[in-house]
Amino acid sequence: KFSLVEADRSRVIYNWLQYYSMDSLTREFAENGFSIMERYADTTGTAYHPESPEITLLAGKSA
């Protein structure tokens, strides 16, 4: 939680972070009719590696 104070307003921002393993993400996507098509280490397309602190996924509806 943090506060942003600007000249004309103040806002309180709540961040909620959730950590997932690739196995749990794959399972959760599959349970909801999706499959992971591509995975990256970040939003710029860096190759995925298990030690990456972030994950970017491209998923699609399963056939």
Short mmCIF file of N, CA and C in Angstrom, two decimals, residues 2-58:
data_model
loop_
_atom_site.label_atom_id
_atom_site.label_comp_id
_atom_site.label_asym_id
_atom_site.label_seq_id
_atom_site.Cartn_x
_atom_site.Cartn_y
_atom_site.Cartn_z
N PHE A 2 0.52 2.21 -0.82
CA PHE A 2 1.23 3.48 -0.78
C PHE A 2 0.29 4.60 -1.19
N SER A 3 0.66 5.82 -0.85
CA SER A 3 -0.18 6.99 -1.15
C SER A 3 0.50 7.86 -2.19
N LEU A 4 -0.29 8.36 -3.11
CA LEU A 4 0.17 9.35 -4.09
C LEU A 4 -0.49 10.67 -3.74
N VAL A 5 0.30 11.67 -3.51
CA VAL A 5 -0.23 12.98 -3.17
C VAL A 5 0.15 13.93 -4.30
N GLU A 6 -0.88 14.47 -4.95
CA GLU A 6 -0.69 15.41 -6.05
C GLU A 6 -1.28 16.75 -5.65
N ALA A 7 -1.04 17.76 -6.44
CA ALA A 7 -1.52 19.10 -6.11
C ALA A 7 -3.04 19.15 -5.96
N ASP A 8 -3.76 18.40 -6.80
CA ASP A 8 -5.22 18.49 -6.80
C ASP A 8 -5.93 17.27 -6.21
N ARG A 9 -5.18 16.22 -5.82
CA ARG A 9 -5.84 15.05 -5.24
C ARG A 9 -4.81 14.12 -4.58
N SER A 10 -5.33 13.23 -3.77
CA SER A 10 -4.52 12.19 -3.14
C SER A 10 -5.17 10.84 -3.44
N ARG A 11 -4.33 9.83 -3.62
CA ARG A 11 -4.85 8.48 -3.89
C ARG A 11 -4.08 7.47 -3.06
N VAL A 12 -4.77 6.45 -2.63
CA VAL A 12 -4.13 5.32 -1.96
C VAL A 12 -4.13 4.16 -2.94
N ILE A 13 -2.96 3.59 -3.17
CA ILE A 13 -2.79 2.49 -4.12
C ILE A 13 -2.50 1.22 -3.33
N TYR A 14 -3.25 0.17 -3.63
CA TYR A 14 -3.03 -1.14 -3.02
C TYR A 14 -2.49 -2.08 -4.08
N ASN A 15 -1.33 -2.64 -3.85
CA ASN A 15 -0.75 -3.64 -4.75
C ASN A 15 -0.97 -5.01 -4.15
N TRP A 16 -1.36 -5.94 -5.01
CA TRP A 16 -1.51 -7.32 -4.58
C TRP A 16 -0.67 -8.16 -5.51
N LEU A 17 0.35 -8.78 -4.98
CA LEU A 17 1.24 -9.61 -5.78
C LEU A 17 0.97 -11.07 -5.46
N GLN A 18 0.93 -11.86 -6.49
CA GLN A 18 0.73 -13.29 -6.33
C GLN A 18 1.85 -14.00 -7.06
N TYR A 19 2.45 -14.96 -6.43
CA TYR A 19 3.53 -15.71 -7.04
C TYR A 19 3.02 -17.07 -7.47
N TYR A 20 3.26 -17.42 -8.74
CA TYR A 20 2.81 -18.68 -9.31
C TYR A 20 4.00 -19.45 -9.87
N SER A 21 3.91 -20.75 -9.82
CA SER A 21 4.88 -21.57 -10.54
C SER A 21 4.33 -21.78 -11.95
N MET A 22 5.19 -22.14 -12.88
CA MET A 22 4.73 -22.40 -14.24
C MET A 22 3.75 -23.58 -14.24
N ASP A 23 3.99 -24.58 -13.38
CA ASP A 23 3.07 -25.72 -13.29
C ASP A 23 1.69 -25.29 -12.83
N SER A 24 1.62 -24.43 -11.81
CA SER A 24 0.31 -23.99 -11.31
C SER A 24 -0.40 -23.11 -12.34
N LEU A 25 0.34 -22.29 -13.06
CA LEU A 25 -0.28 -21.47 -14.11
C LEU A 25 -0.81 -22.34 -15.24
N THR A 26 -0.02 -23.31 -15.67
CA THR A 26 -0.45 -24.21 -16.74
C THR A 26 -1.72 -24.94 -16.32
N ARG A 27 -1.76 -25.44 -15.10
CA ARG A 27 -2.93 -26.15 -14.59
C ARG A 27 -4.15 -25.22 -14.51
N GLU A 28 -3.97 -24.03 -13.97
CA GLU A 28 -5.10 -23.11 -13.83
C GLU A 28 -5.65 -22.67 -15.19
N PHE A 29 -4.77 -22.41 -16.14
CA PHE A 29 -5.22 -22.07 -17.49
C PHE A 29 -6.01 -23.23 -18.08
N ALA A 30 -5.47 -24.45 -17.97
CA ALA A 30 -6.13 -25.64 -18.53
C ALA A 30 -7.50 -25.86 -17.90
N GLU A 31 -7.60 -25.68 -16.60
CA GLU A 31 -8.88 -25.86 -15.90
C GLU A 31 -9.93 -24.88 -16.38
N ASN A 32 -9.50 -23.78 -16.99
CA ASN A 32 -10.43 -22.76 -17.47
C ASN A 32 -10.48 -22.68 -18.99
N GLY A 33 -10.00 -23.74 -19.66
CA GLY A 33 -10.15 -23.84 -21.10
C GLY A 33 -9.12 -23.11 -21.93
N PHE A 34 -7.98 -22.79 -21.34
CA PHE A 34 -6.93 -22.08 -22.06
C PHE A 34 -5.64 -22.90 -22.06
N SER A 35 -4.78 -22.62 -23.01
CA SER A 35 -3.45 -23.22 -23.01
C SER A 35 -2.42 -22.11 -23.21
N ILE A 36 -1.27 -22.30 -22.61
CA ILE A 36 -0.18 -21.34 -22.75
C ILE A 36 0.54 -21.63 -24.05
N MET A 37 0.56 -20.64 -24.93
CA MET A 37 1.16 -20.81 -26.25
C MET A 37 2.62 -20.36 -26.27
N GLU A 38 2.92 -19.28 -25.54
CA GLU A 38 4.29 -18.76 -25.48
C GLU A 38 4.52 -18.20 -24.09
N ARG A 39 5.77 -18.22 -23.66
CA ARG A 39 6.12 -17.65 -22.36
C ARG A 39 7.44 -16.91 -22.48
N TYR A 40 7.52 -15.80 -21.74
CA TYR A 40 8.68 -14.92 -21.79
C TYR A 40 9.08 -14.53 -20.36
N ALA A 41 10.30 -14.05 -20.22
CA ALA A 41 10.79 -13.61 -18.91
C ALA A 41 10.32 -12.21 -18.56
N ASP A 42 9.84 -11.45 -19.56
CA ASP A 42 9.38 -10.09 -19.32
C ASP A 42 8.49 -9.65 -20.48
N THR A 43 8.02 -8.42 -20.42
CA THR A 43 7.12 -7.91 -21.46
C THR A 43 7.83 -7.47 -22.73
N THR A 44 9.16 -7.55 -22.75
CA THR A 44 9.89 -7.18 -23.97
C THR A 44 10.25 -8.39 -24.82
N GLY A 45 9.86 -9.59 -24.37
CA GLY A 45 10.10 -10.79 -25.16
C GLY A 45 11.38 -11.53 -24.85
N THR A 46 12.02 -11.21 -23.73
CA THR A 46 13.21 -11.95 -23.33
C THR A 46 12.85 -13.41 -23.10
N ALA A 47 13.72 -14.31 -23.54
CA ALA A 47 13.45 -15.74 -23.40
C ALA A 47 13.15 -16.10 -21.94
N TYR A 48 12.15 -16.95 -21.75
CA TYR A 48 11.76 -17.40 -20.42
C TYR A 48 12.85 -18.28 -19.81
N HIS A 49 13.05 -18.12 -18.52
CA HIS A 49 13.90 -19.03 -17.76
C HIS A 49 13.29 -19.15 -16.36
N PRO A 50 13.37 -20.31 -15.75
CA PRO A 50 12.69 -20.55 -14.46
C PRO A 50 13.06 -19.58 -13.35
N GLU A 51 14.23 -18.98 -13.39
CA GLU A 51 14.65 -18.05 -12.34
C GLU A 51 14.14 -16.63 -12.56
N SER A 52 13.44 -16.39 -13.63
CA SER A 52 12.95 -15.05 -13.94
C SER A 52 12.01 -14.55 -12.84
N PRO A 53 12.17 -13.31 -12.37
CA PRO A 53 11.27 -12.78 -11.35
C PRO A 53 9.89 -12.42 -11.89
N GLU A 54 9.75 -12.33 -13.20
CA GLU A 54 8.47 -12.01 -13.83
C GLU A 54 8.20 -13.00 -14.95
N ILE A 55 6.93 -13.15 -15.30
CA ILE A 55 6.55 -14.03 -16.40
C ILE A 55 5.53 -13.29 -17.25
N THR A 56 5.70 -13.34 -18.56
CA THR A 56 4.71 -12.83 -19.50
C THR A 56 4.25 -14.02 -20.32
N LEU A 57 2.93 -14.22 -20.39
CA LEU A 57 2.38 -15.37 -21.10
C LEU A 57 1.49 -14.94 -22.25
N LEU A 58 1.51 -15.73 -23.31
CA LEU A 58 0.56 -15.60 -24.41
C LEU A 58 -0.27 -16.87 -24.35
#
